[in-house]
Short mmCIF file of N, CA, C and O in Angstrom, two decimals:
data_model
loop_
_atom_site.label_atom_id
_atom_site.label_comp_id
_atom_site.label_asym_id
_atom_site.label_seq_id
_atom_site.Cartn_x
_atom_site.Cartn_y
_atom_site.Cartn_z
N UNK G 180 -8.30 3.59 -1.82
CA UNK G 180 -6.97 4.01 -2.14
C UNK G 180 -6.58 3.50 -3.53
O UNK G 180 -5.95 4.12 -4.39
N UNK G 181 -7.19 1.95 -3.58
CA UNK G 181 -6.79 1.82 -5.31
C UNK G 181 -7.23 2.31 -6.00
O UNK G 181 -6.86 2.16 -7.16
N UNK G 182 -8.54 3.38 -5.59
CA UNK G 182 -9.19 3.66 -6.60
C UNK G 182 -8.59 5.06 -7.18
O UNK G 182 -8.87 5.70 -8.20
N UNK G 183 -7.71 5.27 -6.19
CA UNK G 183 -7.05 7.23 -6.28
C UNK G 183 -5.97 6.64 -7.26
O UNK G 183 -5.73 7.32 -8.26
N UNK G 184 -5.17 5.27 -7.09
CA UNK G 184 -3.75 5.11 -7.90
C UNK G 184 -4.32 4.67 -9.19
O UNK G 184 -3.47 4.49 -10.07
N UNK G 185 -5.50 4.45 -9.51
CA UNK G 185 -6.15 4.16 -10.75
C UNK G 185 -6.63 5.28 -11.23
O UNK G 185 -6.46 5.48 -12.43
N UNK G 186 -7.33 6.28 -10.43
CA UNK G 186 -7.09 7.90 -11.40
C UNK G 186 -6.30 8.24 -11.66
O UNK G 186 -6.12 8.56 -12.83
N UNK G 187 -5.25 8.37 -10.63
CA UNK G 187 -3.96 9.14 -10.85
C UNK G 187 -3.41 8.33 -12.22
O UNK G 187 -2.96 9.07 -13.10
N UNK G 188 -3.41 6.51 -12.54
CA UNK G 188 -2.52 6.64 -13.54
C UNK G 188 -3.51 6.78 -14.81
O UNK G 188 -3.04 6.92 -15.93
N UNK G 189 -4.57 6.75 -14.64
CA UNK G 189 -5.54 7.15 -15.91
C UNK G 189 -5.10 8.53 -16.28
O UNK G 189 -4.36 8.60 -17.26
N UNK G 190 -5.36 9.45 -15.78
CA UNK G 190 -5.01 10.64 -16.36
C UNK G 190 -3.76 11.21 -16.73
O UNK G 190 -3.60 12.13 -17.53
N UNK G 191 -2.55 10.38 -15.86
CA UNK G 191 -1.35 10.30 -16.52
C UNK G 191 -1.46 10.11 -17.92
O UNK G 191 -0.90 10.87 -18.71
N UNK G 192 -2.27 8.98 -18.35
CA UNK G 192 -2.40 8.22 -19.72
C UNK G 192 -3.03 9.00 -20.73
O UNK G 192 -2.64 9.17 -21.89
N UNK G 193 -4.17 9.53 -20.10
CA UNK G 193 -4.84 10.76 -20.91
C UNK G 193 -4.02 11.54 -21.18
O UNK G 193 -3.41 11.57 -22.25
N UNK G 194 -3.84 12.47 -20.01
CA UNK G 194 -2.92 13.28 -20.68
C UNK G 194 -1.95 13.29 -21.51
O UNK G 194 -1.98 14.02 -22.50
N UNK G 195 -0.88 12.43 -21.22
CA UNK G 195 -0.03 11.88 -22.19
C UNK G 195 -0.38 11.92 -23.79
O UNK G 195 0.30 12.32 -24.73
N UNK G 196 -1.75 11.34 -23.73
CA UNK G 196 -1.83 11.56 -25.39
C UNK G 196 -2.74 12.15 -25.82
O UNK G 196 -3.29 11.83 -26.88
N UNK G 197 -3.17 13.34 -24.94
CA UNK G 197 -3.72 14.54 -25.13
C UNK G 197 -3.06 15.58 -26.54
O UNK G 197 -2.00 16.19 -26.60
N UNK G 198 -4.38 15.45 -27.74
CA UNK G 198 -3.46 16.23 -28.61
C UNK G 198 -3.11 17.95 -28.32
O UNK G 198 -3.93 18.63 -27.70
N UNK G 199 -1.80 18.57 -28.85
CA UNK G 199 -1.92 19.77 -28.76
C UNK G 199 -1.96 20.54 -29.83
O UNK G 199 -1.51 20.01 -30.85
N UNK G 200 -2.44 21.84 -29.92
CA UNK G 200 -2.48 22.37 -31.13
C UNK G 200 -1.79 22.84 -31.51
O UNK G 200 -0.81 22.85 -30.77
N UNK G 201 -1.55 23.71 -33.00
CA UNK G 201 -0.55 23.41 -33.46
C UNK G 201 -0.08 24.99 -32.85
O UNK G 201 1.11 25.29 -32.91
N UNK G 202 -1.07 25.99 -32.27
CA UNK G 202 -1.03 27.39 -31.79
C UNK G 202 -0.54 27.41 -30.20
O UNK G 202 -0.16 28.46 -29.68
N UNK G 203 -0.57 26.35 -29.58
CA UNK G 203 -0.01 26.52 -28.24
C UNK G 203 1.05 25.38 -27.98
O UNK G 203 1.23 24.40 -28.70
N UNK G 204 1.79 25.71 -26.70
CA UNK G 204 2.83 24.33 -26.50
C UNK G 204 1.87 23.64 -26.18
O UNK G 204 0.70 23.90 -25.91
N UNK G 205 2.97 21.93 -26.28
CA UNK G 205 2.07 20.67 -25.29
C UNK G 205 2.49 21.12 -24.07
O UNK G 205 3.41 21.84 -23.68
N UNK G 206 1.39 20.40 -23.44
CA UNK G 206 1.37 20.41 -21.82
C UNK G 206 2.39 19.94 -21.26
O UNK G 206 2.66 18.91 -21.87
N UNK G 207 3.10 20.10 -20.46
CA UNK G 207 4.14 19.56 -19.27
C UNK G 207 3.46 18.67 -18.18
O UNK G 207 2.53 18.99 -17.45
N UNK G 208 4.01 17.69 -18.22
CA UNK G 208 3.56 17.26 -17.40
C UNK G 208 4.52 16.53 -15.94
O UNK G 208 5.29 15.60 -16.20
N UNK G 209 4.43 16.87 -14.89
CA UNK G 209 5.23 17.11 -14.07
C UNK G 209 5.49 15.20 -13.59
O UNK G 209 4.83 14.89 -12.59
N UNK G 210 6.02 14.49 -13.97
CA UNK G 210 6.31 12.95 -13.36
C UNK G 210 6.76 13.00 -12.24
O UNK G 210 6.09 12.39 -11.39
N UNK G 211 8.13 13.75 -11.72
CA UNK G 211 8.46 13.49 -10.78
C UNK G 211 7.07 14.11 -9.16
O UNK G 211 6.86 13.70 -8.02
N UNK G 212 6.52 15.18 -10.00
CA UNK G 212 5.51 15.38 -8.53
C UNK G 212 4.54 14.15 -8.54
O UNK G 212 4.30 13.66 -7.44
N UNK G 213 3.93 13.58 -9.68
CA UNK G 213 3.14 12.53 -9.56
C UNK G 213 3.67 11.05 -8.30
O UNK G 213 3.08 10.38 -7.45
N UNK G 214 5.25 11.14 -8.93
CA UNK G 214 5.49 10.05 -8.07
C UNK G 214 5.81 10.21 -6.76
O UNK G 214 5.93 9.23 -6.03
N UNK G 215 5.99 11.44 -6.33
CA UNK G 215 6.45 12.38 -5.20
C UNK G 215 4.98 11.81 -4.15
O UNK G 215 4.86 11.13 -3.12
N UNK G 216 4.09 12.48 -5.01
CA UNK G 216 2.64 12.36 -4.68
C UNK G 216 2.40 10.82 -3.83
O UNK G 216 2.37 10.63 -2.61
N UNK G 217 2.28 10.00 -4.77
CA UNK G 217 2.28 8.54 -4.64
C UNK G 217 2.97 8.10 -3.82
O UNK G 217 2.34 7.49 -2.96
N UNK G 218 4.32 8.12 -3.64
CA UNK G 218 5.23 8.04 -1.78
C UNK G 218 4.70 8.49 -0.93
O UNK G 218 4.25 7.71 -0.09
N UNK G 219 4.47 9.98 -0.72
CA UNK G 219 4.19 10.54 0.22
C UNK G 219 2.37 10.11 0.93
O UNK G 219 2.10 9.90 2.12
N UNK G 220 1.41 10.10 -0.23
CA UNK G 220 0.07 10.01 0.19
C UNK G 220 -0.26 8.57 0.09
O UNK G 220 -1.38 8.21 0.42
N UNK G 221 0.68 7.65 -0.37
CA UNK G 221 -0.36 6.16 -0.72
C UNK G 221 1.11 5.12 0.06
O UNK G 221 0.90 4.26 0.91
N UNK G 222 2.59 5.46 -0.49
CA UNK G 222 3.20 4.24 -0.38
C UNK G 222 3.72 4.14 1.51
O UNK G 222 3.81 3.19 2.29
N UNK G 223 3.98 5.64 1.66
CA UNK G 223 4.53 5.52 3.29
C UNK G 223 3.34 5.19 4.05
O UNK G 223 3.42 4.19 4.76
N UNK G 224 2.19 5.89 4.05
CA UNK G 224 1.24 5.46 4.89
C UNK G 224 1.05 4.03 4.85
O UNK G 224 1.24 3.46 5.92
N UNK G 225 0.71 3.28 3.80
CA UNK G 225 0.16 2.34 3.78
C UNK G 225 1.48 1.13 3.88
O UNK G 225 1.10 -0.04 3.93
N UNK G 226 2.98 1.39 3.91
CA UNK G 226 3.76 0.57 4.65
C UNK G 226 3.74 0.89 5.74
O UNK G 226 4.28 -0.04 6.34
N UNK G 227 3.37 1.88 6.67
CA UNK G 227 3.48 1.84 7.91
C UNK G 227 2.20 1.37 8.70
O UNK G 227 1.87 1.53 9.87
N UNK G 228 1.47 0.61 7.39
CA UNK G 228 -0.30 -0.10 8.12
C UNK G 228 0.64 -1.38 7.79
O UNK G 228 0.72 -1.97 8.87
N UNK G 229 1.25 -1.98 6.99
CA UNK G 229 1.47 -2.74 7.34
C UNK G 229 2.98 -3.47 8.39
O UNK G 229 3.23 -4.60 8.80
N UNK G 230 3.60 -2.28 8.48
CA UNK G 230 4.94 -2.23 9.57
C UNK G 230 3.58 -2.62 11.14
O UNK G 230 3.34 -3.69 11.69
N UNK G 231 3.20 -1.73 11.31
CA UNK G 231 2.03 -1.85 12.50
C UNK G 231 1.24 -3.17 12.42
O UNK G 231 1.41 -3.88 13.41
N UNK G 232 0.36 -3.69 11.41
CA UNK G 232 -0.51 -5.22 11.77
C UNK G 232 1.00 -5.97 11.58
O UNK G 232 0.51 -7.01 12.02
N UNK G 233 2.10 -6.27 11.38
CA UNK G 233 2.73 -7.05 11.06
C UNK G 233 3.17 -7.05 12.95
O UNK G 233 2.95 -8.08 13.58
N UNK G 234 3.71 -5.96 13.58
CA UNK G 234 4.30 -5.79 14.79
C UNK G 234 2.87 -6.96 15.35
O UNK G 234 3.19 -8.12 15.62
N UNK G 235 1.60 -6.60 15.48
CA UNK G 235 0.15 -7.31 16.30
C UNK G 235 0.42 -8.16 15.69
O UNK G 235 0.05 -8.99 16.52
N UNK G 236 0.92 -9.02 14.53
CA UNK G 236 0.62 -10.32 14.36
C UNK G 236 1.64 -11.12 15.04
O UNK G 236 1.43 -12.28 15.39
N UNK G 237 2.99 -10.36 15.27
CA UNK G 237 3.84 -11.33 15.62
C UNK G 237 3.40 -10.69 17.57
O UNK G 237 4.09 -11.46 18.24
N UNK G 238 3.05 -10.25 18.03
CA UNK G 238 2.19 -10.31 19.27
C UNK G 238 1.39 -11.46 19.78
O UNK G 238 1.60 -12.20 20.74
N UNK G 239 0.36 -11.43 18.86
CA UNK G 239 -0.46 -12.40 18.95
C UNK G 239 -0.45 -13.50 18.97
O UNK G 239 -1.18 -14.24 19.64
N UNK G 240 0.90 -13.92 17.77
CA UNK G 240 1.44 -15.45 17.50
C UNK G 240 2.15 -15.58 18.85
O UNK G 240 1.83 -16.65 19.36
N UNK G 241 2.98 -14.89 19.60
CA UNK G 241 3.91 -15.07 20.56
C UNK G 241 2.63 -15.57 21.56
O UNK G 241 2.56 -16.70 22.05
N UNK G 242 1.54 -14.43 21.79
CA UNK G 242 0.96 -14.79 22.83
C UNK G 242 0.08 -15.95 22.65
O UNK G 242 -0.92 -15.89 23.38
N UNK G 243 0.12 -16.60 22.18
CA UNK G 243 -1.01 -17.89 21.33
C UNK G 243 0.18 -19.11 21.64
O UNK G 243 -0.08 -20.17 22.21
N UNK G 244 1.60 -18.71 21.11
CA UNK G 244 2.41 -19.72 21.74
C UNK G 244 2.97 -19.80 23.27
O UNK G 244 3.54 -20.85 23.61
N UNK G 245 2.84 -18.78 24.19
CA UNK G 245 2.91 -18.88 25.14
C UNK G 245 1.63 -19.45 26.01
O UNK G 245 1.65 -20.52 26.61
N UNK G 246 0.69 -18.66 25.98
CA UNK G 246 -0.64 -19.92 26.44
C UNK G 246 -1.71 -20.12 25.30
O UNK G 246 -2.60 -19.34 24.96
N UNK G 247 -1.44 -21.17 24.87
CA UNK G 247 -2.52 -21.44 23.64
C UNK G 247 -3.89 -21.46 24.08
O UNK G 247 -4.41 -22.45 24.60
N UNK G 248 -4.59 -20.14 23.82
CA UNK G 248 -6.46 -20.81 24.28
C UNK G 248 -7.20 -20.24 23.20
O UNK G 248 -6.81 -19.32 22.48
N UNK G 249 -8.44 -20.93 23.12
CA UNK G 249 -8.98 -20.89 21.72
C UNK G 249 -9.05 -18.91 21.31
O UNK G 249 -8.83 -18.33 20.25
N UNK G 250 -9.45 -18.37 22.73
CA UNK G 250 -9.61 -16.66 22.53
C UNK G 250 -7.90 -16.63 21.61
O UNK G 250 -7.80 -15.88 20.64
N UNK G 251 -7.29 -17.07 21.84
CA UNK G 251 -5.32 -16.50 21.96
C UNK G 251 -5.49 -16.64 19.99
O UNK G 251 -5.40 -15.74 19.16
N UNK G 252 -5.70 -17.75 19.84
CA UNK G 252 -5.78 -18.87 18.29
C UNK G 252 -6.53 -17.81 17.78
O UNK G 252 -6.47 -17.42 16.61
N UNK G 253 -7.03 -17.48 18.41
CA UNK G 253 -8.42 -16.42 17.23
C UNK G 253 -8.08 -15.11 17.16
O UNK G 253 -8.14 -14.58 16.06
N UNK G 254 -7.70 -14.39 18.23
CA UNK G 254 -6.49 -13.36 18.00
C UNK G 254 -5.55 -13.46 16.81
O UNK G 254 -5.55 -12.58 15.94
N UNK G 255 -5.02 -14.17 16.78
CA UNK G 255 -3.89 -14.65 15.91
C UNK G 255 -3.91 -14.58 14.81
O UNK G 255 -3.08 -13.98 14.12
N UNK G 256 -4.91 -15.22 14.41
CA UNK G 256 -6.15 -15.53 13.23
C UNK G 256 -6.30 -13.99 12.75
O UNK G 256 -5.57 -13.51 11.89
N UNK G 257 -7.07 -13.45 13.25
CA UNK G 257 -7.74 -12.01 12.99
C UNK G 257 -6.46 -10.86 12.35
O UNK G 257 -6.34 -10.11 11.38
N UNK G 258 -5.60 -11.33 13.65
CA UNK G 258 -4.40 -10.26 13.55
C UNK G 258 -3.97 -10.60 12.31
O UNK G 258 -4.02 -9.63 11.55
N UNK G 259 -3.42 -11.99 11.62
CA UNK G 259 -2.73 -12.66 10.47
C UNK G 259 -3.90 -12.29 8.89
O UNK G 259 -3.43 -12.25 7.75
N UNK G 260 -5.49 -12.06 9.21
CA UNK G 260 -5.93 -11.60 8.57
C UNK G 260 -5.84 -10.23 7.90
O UNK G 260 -6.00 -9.93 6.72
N UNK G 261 -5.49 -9.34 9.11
CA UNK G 261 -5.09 -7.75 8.92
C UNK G 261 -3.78 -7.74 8.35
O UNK G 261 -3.50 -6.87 7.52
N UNK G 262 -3.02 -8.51 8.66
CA UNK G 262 -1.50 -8.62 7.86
C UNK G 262 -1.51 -8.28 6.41
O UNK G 262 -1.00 -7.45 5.65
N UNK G 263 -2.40 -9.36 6.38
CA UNK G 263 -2.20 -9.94 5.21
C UNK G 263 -2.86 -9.05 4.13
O UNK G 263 -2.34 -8.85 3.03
N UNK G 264 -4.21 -8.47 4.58
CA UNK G 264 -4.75 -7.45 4.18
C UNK G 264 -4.25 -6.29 3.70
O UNK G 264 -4.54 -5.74 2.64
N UNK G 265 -3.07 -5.73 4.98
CA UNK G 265 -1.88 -4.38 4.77
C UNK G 265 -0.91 -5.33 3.34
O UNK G 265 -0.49 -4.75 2.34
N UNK G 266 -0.78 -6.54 3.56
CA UNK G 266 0.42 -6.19 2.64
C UNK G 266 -0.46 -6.18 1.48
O UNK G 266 -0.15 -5.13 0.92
N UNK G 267 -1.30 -6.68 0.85
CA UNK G 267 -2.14 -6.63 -0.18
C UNK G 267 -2.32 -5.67 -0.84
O UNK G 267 -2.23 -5.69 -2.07
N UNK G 268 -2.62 -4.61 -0.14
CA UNK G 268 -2.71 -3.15 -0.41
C UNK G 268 -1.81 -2.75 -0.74
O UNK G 268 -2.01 -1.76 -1.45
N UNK G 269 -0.74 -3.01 -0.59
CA UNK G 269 0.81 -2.13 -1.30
C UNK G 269 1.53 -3.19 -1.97
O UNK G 269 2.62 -2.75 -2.31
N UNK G 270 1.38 -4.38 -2.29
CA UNK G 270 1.97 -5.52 -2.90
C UNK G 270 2.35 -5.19 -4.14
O UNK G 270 3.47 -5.53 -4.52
N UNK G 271 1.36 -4.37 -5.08
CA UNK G 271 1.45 -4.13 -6.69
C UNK G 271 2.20 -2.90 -6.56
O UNK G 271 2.19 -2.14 -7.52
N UNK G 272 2.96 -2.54 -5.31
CA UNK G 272 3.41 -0.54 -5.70
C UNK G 272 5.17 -1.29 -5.17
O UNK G 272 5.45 -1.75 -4.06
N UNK G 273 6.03 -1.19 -6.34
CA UNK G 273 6.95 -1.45 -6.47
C UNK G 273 8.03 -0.07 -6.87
O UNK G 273 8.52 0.42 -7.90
N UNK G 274 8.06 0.23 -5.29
CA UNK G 274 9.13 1.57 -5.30
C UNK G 274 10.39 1.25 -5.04
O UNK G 274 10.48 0.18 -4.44
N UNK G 275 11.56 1.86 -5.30
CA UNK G 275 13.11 1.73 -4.60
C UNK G 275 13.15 0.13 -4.14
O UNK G 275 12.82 -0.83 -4.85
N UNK G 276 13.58 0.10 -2.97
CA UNK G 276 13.69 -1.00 -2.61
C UNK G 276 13.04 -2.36 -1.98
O UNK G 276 13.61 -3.15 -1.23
N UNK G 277 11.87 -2.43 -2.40
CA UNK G 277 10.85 -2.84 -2.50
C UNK G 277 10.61 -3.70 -4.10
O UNK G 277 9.81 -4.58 -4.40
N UNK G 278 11.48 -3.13 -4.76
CA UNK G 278 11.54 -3.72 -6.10
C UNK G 278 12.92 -4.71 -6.26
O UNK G 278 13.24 -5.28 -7.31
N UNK G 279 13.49 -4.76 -5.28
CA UNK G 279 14.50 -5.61 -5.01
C UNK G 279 14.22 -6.84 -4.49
O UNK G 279 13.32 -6.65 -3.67
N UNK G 280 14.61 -8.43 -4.53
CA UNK G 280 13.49 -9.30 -3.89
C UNK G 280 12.73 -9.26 -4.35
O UNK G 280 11.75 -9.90 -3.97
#
């Protein structure tokens, strides 16, 4: 997935300073579908991976504090790994309110 938000803004960049000639217009280039794009295919999905491991981690912690056994601790563990993982993945994409805090 980082590797699609790293094309997508490469060729933003290209294009951008793509020369035009002096016989045709410059290119248009559409920003608002780019970022349209980027909500819809990269930022909702991937907050709702981490809305979901965040729900299993606080599962796991509950059930680890209700009977602590080494299986419960390691659950916990795993789950707090995937957390942490989801938020990682969307940490650097600073949309709306998300850029607040």
């Amino acid at each position: 997935m980082i590797q699609r938000i790293c094309a997508l803004l490469a060729a933003t960049v290209f294009l951008s300073f793509a020369p035009a000639s002096a016989a045709e217009a410059p290119p248009t280039f559409d920003h608002t579908a780019v970022a349209r794009a980027t909500i819809d295919n990269v930022l909702r999905p991937k907050t709702r991976e981490l809305a979901a491991s965040a729900r299993e981690l606080s599962e796991k912690v509950s059930a680890t504090c209700e009977r602590p056994t080494r299986r419960s601790l390691e659950a916990a563990r795993r789950a707090y790994k995937e957390a942490a993982l989801a938020y990682a993945r969307i940490e650097m994409l600073r949309f709306g309110p998300t850029r607040e805090g």
